[in-house]
Amino acid sequence: MLNDREVLSTLSMIKNENLDVRTVTLGISLLECASHDLPRFTDAIYKRITTLAKDLVAVCDEVGDRYGIPVVNKRISVSPIAVAAAPFDSRGMVEVAKTLDQAARDVKVDFIGGFGALVEKGMAKGDLALIEAIPEALDVTERMCSSVNVASTRAGINMDAVGLMGRTIKATAERTKDRDGLGCAKLVVFANIPEDVPFMAGAYLGVGEAGSVINVGVSGPGVVRKAIDRALQDNPGAHLGELADVIKRTAYKVTRVGEIIGREVARILAVEFGIVDLSLAPTPNVGDSVGEIFQSLGLGAIGVPGSTAALAMLNDAVKKGGAFASSRVGGLSGAFIPVSEDLNIAAAAAGGQLCLEKLEAMTAVCSVGLDMVALPGDTTAETISGIIADEMAIGMINKKTTAARLIPVPGKKAGDKVHFGGLLGEAEIMPVRSNAVSGGFVSRGGAIPAPLQALIN
């Protein structure tokens, strides 16, 4: 646990460098609410969520005030709804989505995640119903997020699901076209999804987790950048190995902050403490950007040659520092590179230094994948599926989590601006080369077999 002296040493980070706890997420299992009767099921999940989470926001604020460390977002994750609500059709799934959204509003959390399915090896009736319901569910709700896992290193890539998700993303964009396709900003497709992610839109509570658990996500890109700048001011000739050590030591402090907040919130709520997610999560604010770290390391912008190597170094140093600070590390744990949510990354995309292909290459060494990428509205469903398949392949082969959160913005083209608001930010729409020529591959469906490295028993 963090002692008083260590807490005091972080005060300058909190006051001047945008250090905060990005999210405290309360995971709630809904499996005990299972029923074939829809009203009974929705009543049960509403009661369970609002009972367990009624004090979440107040407790987070109280603990944050006590330590002087702001908890920016308070969120809820629930069991995968495709499992908990398996008996229902797509119309029933939409009703479940409305109930989740209402529960989130009533306990005043920012988002609730878990409207999702795990279909890497095949799709059951409940999975299909849930995926069919996603466009309407994300249209009629405000705070609910959805995720679908379509691939894993053990199972391979479910290309039928990949094709279906391409069409689902297009349909979601159309349903929310009056908001620049905002529904797609709350929908993410995964490979190797962790069960304890505290960050949205991918948060859900895995079936192997406790009945209720607190997971914490820290922030810290501004802190890391300032630490690098200070090190270079003291030693302008510092080599990359020395800077990696600076990042590692900074990540240690950031993680300790997250752990003390998470454990205290869990203690007061009388639920289990789960994990700290070590991810460097940016915001659209100046001074809180992962992209700015690249500039401090000597690159002109994120996306120029050298960016993948810099990201690999950053990601590894964050993991090493965080792992030493906590025995309960999980989630995604690395560096996020969400385009619209990071002012500097969005600027690099608009300036042409960062293209879609380079972004994909960088996702091989970061913690998530193609995140918050706005695409032209005429990008076909098959092309979106092709992009998803490429990203899933990186995750499958490298035994890591990857994801795609793609937003084909209806009526807009490459170079146009799109505004999502709040932490979702804004960005210039990135061009997609070779649009509408992937259909022959994607439409074959079936499954891409798991790599040989799956046979590890």
XYZ file of C-alpha atoms in Angstrom:
457
model
C 0.000 0.000 0.000
C 1.050 3.578 -0.594
C 2.273 5.315 2.550
C 1.718 8.970 3.450
C 5.134 10.059 2.224
C 4.630 8.431 -1.160
C 1.210 10.050 -1.487
C 2.748 13.460 -0.835
C 5.389 12.853 -3.505
C 2.685 12.470 -6.093
C 0.917 15.744 -5.301
C 2.851 17.718 -7.889
C 1.911 15.121 -10.486
C -1.752 15.507 -9.555
C -1.678 19.301 -9.459
C 0.485 20.050 -12.473
C 0.668 16.995 -14.729
C -2.887 15.688 -15.137
C -2.370 12.607 -12.953
C -5.684 11.134 -11.982
C -7.447 7.831 -11.594
C -9.153 7.569 -14.938
C -11.822 5.126 -13.893
C -13.087 3.071 -11.002
C -15.276 0.350 -12.471
C -17.587 -1.808 -10.376
C -18.021 -5.225 -11.942
C -21.369 -6.889 -11.201
C -22.294 -10.441 -12.089
C -25.848 -10.750 -13.433
C -25.835 -14.515 -13.872
C -27.897 -15.060 -10.717
C -30.681 -12.979 -12.317
C -31.166 -15.447 -15.204
C -34.803 -16.046 -16.159
C -36.894 -16.954 -19.206
C -39.355 -14.214 -18.279
C -38.210 -10.846 -19.679
C -39.906 -8.517 -17.144
C -38.655 -10.672 -14.286
C -35.129 -10.613 -15.723
C -35.022 -6.854 -16.321
C -36.471 -6.168 -12.868
C -33.858 -8.424 -11.299
C -30.861 -6.903 -13.090
C -32.064 -3.355 -12.392
C -32.446 -4.117 -8.699
C -29.068 -5.855 -8.459
C -27.180 -3.074 -10.253
C -28.801 -0.190 -8.409
C -28.416 -1.919 -5.041
C -24.721 -2.716 -5.422
C -23.773 0.544 -7.165
C -25.953 3.039 -5.286
C -22.993 4.388 -3.293
C -20.267 3.982 -5.953
C -20.105 7.608 -7.081
C -20.296 9.047 -3.566
C -17.601 6.693 -2.255
C -15.259 7.430 -5.188
C -15.699 11.167 -4.626
C -15.133 10.789 -0.882
C -11.946 8.749 -1.337
C -10.723 11.030 -4.107
C -11.244 14.101 -1.910
C -9.520 12.464 1.041
C -6.339 11.721 -0.923
C -6.541 14.691 -3.284
C -6.561 12.356 -6.265
C -9.518 12.861 -8.609
C -11.455 9.841 -9.833
C -12.555 11.093 -13.220
C -15.021 8.375 -14.227
C -17.147 5.943 -12.246
C -18.444 3.052 -14.279
C -20.104 -0.340 -14.124
C -19.372 -3.534 -16.006
C -21.707 -6.520 -16.021
C -21.688 -10.136 -17.136
C -21.810 -10.618 -20.921
C -25.466 -10.051 -21.712
C -25.462 -12.655 -24.477
C -24.903 -15.206 -21.687
C -27.056 -13.723 -18.937
C -29.964 -12.999 -21.311
C -29.489 -15.971 -23.628
C -33.210 -16.949 -23.849
C -34.318 -13.669 -25.414
C -34.557 -12.511 -29.027
C -33.198 -9.231 -30.369
C -36.234 -7.243 -29.245
C -35.767 -8.603 -25.752
C -32.084 -7.682 -25.899
C -33.014 -4.081 -26.704
C -35.243 -4.018 -23.615
C -32.339 -5.328 -21.569
C -30.159 -2.549 -23.012
C -32.703 0.068 -21.958
C -32.749 -1.363 -18.444
C -28.959 -1.236 -18.195
C -28.991 2.351 -19.407
C -31.663 3.360 -16.900
C -29.764 1.713 -14.060
C -26.616 3.594 -15.072
C -28.535 6.879 -15.093
C -30.112 6.231 -11.717
C -26.793 5.533 -9.973
C -25.182 8.392 -11.938
C -22.268 6.509 -13.510
C -20.727 7.591 -16.817
C -21.008 4.306 -18.690
C -22.141 0.731 -18.209
C -20.417 -1.982 -20.234
C -21.159 -5.627 -20.840
C -23.747 -5.609 -23.616
C -21.550 -8.105 -25.376
C -20.880 -11.590 -26.654
C -17.936 -13.990 -26.835
C -18.097 -15.621 -30.257
C -14.506 -16.453 -31.141
C -15.350 -20.091 -31.738
C -18.993 -19.900 -32.758
C -22.271 -18.109 -32.208
C -25.163 -19.361 -30.067
C -28.753 -18.150 -30.239
C -28.229 -15.505 -27.555
C -25.058 -14.238 -29.274
C -26.851 -13.747 -32.586
C -29.785 -12.025 -30.892
C -27.484 -9.644 -29.076
C -25.441 -8.735 -32.163
C -28.636 -8.192 -34.144
C -29.846 -5.834 -31.392
C -26.654 -3.738 -31.191
C -27.550 -0.970 -33.715
C -30.921 -0.199 -32.105
C -29.604 -0.708 -28.578
C -26.809 1.831 -29.087
C -29.238 4.214 -30.747
C -31.826 4.267 -27.962
C -29.396 4.321 -25.041
C -26.906 6.917 -23.908
C -24.566 5.336 -21.376
C -24.411 1.723 -22.492
C -21.372 0.246 -24.251
C -21.043 -2.932 -26.277
C -18.214 -5.299 -27.153
C -17.917 -8.528 -29.125
C -14.924 -10.868 -28.979
C -14.485 -12.528 -32.383
C -11.008 -14.059 -32.117
C -8.490 -15.579 -29.744
C -5.105 -17.243 -29.937
C -6.675 -20.526 -28.823
C -9.707 -20.484 -31.139
C -8.578 -18.522 -34.206
C -10.707 -15.911 -35.963
C -14.439 -16.411 -36.449
C -14.751 -14.842 -39.896
C -18.541 -15.273 -39.918
C -18.601 -13.031 -36.830
C -16.098 -10.633 -38.396
C -18.361 -10.260 -41.442
C -21.394 -9.793 -39.219
C -19.644 -7.123 -37.148
C -18.708 -5.182 -40.291
C -22.399 -5.010 -41.196
C -23.343 -4.254 -37.597
C -20.945 -1.313 -37.427
C -22.368 0.095 -40.666
C -25.916 -0.323 -39.372
C -25.013 1.316 -36.067
C -23.486 4.277 -37.893
C -26.663 4.705 -39.949
C -28.906 4.472 -36.875
C -26.894 7.281 -35.255
C -26.046 9.320 -38.353
C -27.577 12.454 -36.819
C -24.736 12.223 -34.237
C -21.904 11.461 -36.719
C -22.229 7.728 -36.108
C -21.693 8.145 -32.373
C -23.092 4.686 -31.629
C -19.942 3.151 -33.130
C -17.842 5.001 -30.546
C -19.479 2.752 -27.939
C -18.911 -0.489 -29.848
C -15.627 -2.388 -29.978
C -14.576 -5.670 -31.586
C -11.917 -7.667 -29.733
C -9.407 -10.476 -30.001
C -8.336 -12.055 -26.689
C -10.581 -9.762 -24.624
C -9.605 -9.714 -20.904
C -12.336 -10.383 -18.346
C -11.391 -7.511 -16.052
C -11.002 -4.436 -18.283
C -12.080 -1.281 -16.411
C -12.005 0.916 -19.534
C -14.871 1.465 -21.935
C -16.115 0.515 -24.411
C -14.694 -2.954 -23.757
C -15.431 -3.383 -20.056
C -17.383 -6.452 -19.010
C -17.251 -8.807 -16.024
C -16.017 -12.223 -17.051
C -17.742 -15.387 -15.923
C -14.600 -16.354 -14.000
C -14.735 -13.211 -11.856
C -16.222 -12.625 -8.392
C -19.853 -11.576 -7.938
C -18.846 -7.961 -7.494
C -15.377 -6.477 -7.850
C -13.634 -3.115 -8.149
C -11.204 -2.687 -11.062
C -9.194 0.497 -11.512
C -7.746 2.186 -14.586
C -5.038 4.800 -14.178
C -4.066 7.574 -16.556
C -0.726 9.352 -16.675
C 0.503 10.272 -20.179
C 1.080 13.854 -19.011
C 3.050 12.613 -16.027
C 5.258 10.412 -18.196
C 5.949 13.221 -20.644
C 6.889 15.639 -17.868
C 9.194 13.037 -16.326
C 10.968 12.564 -19.665
C 11.262 16.324 -20.152
C 12.772 16.750 -16.685
C 15.245 13.929 -17.304
C 16.328 15.488 -20.594
C 16.667 18.888 -18.958
C 19.039 17.404 -16.408
C 20.844 15.237 -18.952
C 20.273 16.316 -22.581
C 22.357 13.402 -23.827
C 20.293 10.701 -22.090
C 19.969 7.589 -24.221
C 16.785 5.616 -24.742
C 17.672 3.027 -22.119
C 17.887 5.758 -19.502
C 14.577 7.250 -20.645
C 12.946 3.811 -20.486
C 14.025 3.650 -16.860
C 12.467 7.077 -16.223
C 9.170 5.858 -17.712
C 9.340 2.678 -15.626
C 9.830 4.543 -12.368
C 7.040 6.964 -13.220
C 4.658 4.122 -14.035
C 5.434 2.654 -10.635
C 4.188 5.805 -8.878
C 1.122 6.092 -11.084
C 0.166 2.492 -10.393
C 0.550 2.866 -6.635
C -1.860 5.772 -6.749
C -4.414 3.647 -8.589
C -4.048 0.760 -6.203
C -4.592 2.770 -3.023
C -7.724 4.383 -4.428
C -9.107 1.094 -5.719
C -8.487 -0.817 -2.489
C -10.064 1.913 -0.377
C -13.166 2.124 -2.570
C -13.488 -1.665 -2.511
C -13.134 -1.734 1.282
C -15.853 0.838 1.843
C -18.223 -0.815 -0.624
C -17.423 -4.233 0.892
C -16.618 -5.809 -2.459
C -13.460 -7.504 -3.701
C -10.568 -5.520 -5.120
C -9.752 -6.782 -8.579
C -6.935 -5.258 -10.602
C -5.150 -2.100 -11.630
C -5.035 -1.581 -15.383
C -1.681 0.071 -16.130
C -2.769 1.683 -19.365
C -1.648 5.186 -20.276
C -5.057 6.557 -21.242
C -5.016 9.980 -22.920
C -7.687 12.659 -23.110
C -8.291 15.288 -25.813
C -6.701 17.908 -23.513
C -3.352 19.597 -24.043
C -0.738 18.061 -21.742
C -2.513 14.710 -21.441
C -1.484 13.075 -24.706
C 0.373 9.871 -25.511
C 1.391 11.522 -28.787
C 3.259 14.255 -26.901
C 5.457 11.573 -25.303
C 6.693 10.671 -28.791
C 7.720 14.274 -29.357
C 9.578 14.362 -26.059
C 11.445 11.235 -27.167
C 12.619 13.092 -30.262
C 10.133 12.179 -32.966
C 8.522 14.920 -35.044
C 5.083 13.369 -34.599
C 3.509 10.057 -33.792
C 3.395 8.047 -37.004
C 6.775 9.032 -38.450
C 9.501 6.354 -38.842
C 10.618 5.221 -35.388
C 7.128 5.457 -33.902
C 6.569 1.717 -33.581
C 9.895 1.292 -31.784
C 9.111 4.205 -29.452
C 5.691 2.763 -28.659
C 7.205 -0.654 -27.951
C 9.669 0.908 -25.514
C 6.931 2.966 -23.841
C 4.586 0.022 -23.506
C 7.222 -2.263 -22.028
C 8.467 0.319 -19.543
C 4.909 1.006 -18.332
C 4.318 -2.707 -17.779
C 7.605 -3.191 -15.895
C 7.025 -0.240 -13.569
C 3.390 -1.065 -12.967
C 3.982 -4.753 -12.363
C 6.482 -3.913 -9.614
C 3.999 -1.568 -7.945
C 1.048 -3.918 -7.762
C 0.419 -7.618 -7.386
C -3.034 -7.278 -8.947
C -2.368 -6.093 -12.495
C -4.792 -6.876 -15.294
C -6.991 -5.445 -17.976
C -5.226 -4.089 -21.018
C -2.151 -2.555 -19.354
C -0.136 -0.613 -21.881
C -0.422 2.562 -23.907
C -3.635 3.567 -25.642
C -3.454 5.267 -29.027
C -7.083 6.311 -29.621
C -7.095 8.765 -32.506
C -9.932 11.125 -31.625
C -9.355 10.913 -27.868
C -5.744 12.122 -28.086
C -5.194 15.668 -29.322
C -1.678 15.009 -30.574
C -2.538 11.732 -32.324
C -5.554 13.359 -33.991
C -3.297 16.178 -35.193
C -0.782 13.692 -36.628
C -3.577 11.923 -38.490
C -4.860 15.231 -39.846
C -1.327 16.266 -40.843
C -0.672 13.075 -42.770
C 2.149 11.779 -40.541
C -0.096 8.990 -39.251
C -1.972 6.830 -41.753
C -4.264 3.879 -41.140
C -1.606 1.352 -42.153
C 1.016 2.816 -39.793
C -1.553 2.910 -37.026
C -2.241 -0.782 -37.579
C 1.483 -1.578 -37.428
C 1.777 0.270 -34.126
C -1.078 -1.726 -32.643
C 1.182 -4.789 -32.747
C 3.095 -3.332 -29.794
C 0.456 -1.328 -27.890
C -2.258 -2.419 -25.519
C -5.380 -2.170 -27.631
C -5.615 -1.558 -31.352
C -7.375 0.625 -33.899
C -9.199 2.816 -31.436
C -11.619 5.652 -32.181
C -10.720 5.786 -35.861
C -13.173 7.820 -37.953
C -13.556 6.514 -41.516
C -15.346 7.850 -44.605
C -19.076 7.136 -44.629
C -18.844 5.209 -47.914
C -16.459 2.633 -46.442
C -18.155 -0.673 -47.182
C -19.099 -3.228 -44.561
C -16.729 -5.703 -46.232
C -13.843 -3.249 -46.022
C -14.584 -2.646 -42.330
C -14.619 -6.416 -41.819
C -11.283 -6.672 -43.631
C -9.763 -4.054 -41.333
C -11.172 -5.898 -38.307
C -9.781 -9.222 -39.573
C -6.294 -7.728 -39.977
C -6.394 -6.365 -36.443
C -7.685 -9.656 -35.030
C -4.846 -11.502 -36.777
C -2.282 -9.326 -34.993
C -3.853 -10.235 -31.660
C -4.224 -13.917 -32.473
C -0.651 -14.440 -33.643
C 0.978 -12.317 -30.953
C -1.100 -13.752 -28.079
C -2.246 -10.282 -27.064
C -5.400 -8.248 -26.882
C -6.253 -6.203 -29.943
C -9.430 -4.368 -30.804
C -11.101 -2.262 -33.449
C -13.351 0.694 -32.648
C -14.142 2.030 -36.105
C -16.597 4.797 -36.939
C -17.724 5.112 -40.571
C -19.235 8.591 -40.416
C -22.339 8.780 -42.634
C -22.240 11.517 -45.269
C -18.629 12.506 -44.603
C -15.403 11.873 -46.492
C -11.693 11.721 -45.766
C -10.411 15.045 -44.465
C -13.732 16.144 -42.989
C -13.863 16.887 -39.286
C -15.984 14.918 -36.856
C -16.826 15.919 -33.278
C -17.916 13.343 -30.712
C -17.632 15.530 -27.622
C -16.238 14.994 -24.139
C -13.537 12.374 -23.701
C -14.410 10.926 -27.131
C -12.873 14.044 -28.666
C -12.694 15.028 -32.320
C -10.640 14.035 -35.329
C -10.195 14.314 -39.044
C -11.588 11.365 -40.981
C -8.772 9.082 -42.150
C -8.710 7.852 -45.750
C -9.184 4.154 -46.477
C -7.175 2.863 -49.413
C -8.596 0.110 -51.615
C -12.159 0.455 -50.382
C -14.714 -2.134 -51.560
C -12.249 -4.800 -52.760
C -12.176 -7.111 -49.713
C -15.625 -8.617 -50.178
C -14.432 -11.779 -51.905
C -12.267 -12.699 -48.940
C -14.600 -11.653 -46.156
C -17.717 -13.270 -47.656
C -16.070 -16.714 -47.631
C -16.773 -16.800 -43.894
C -15.828 -19.823 -41.835
C -12.905 -19.583 -39.453
C -9.233 -18.802 -39.744
C -7.687 -21.630 -37.707
C -5.783 -20.949 -34.532
C -2.009 -20.817 -34.930
C 0.093 -23.798 -33.875
C 1.202 -21.921 -30.770
C -2.271 -22.611 -29.360
C -1.121 -26.172 -28.540
C 0.727 -25.275 -25.357
C -0.617 -27.901 -22.936
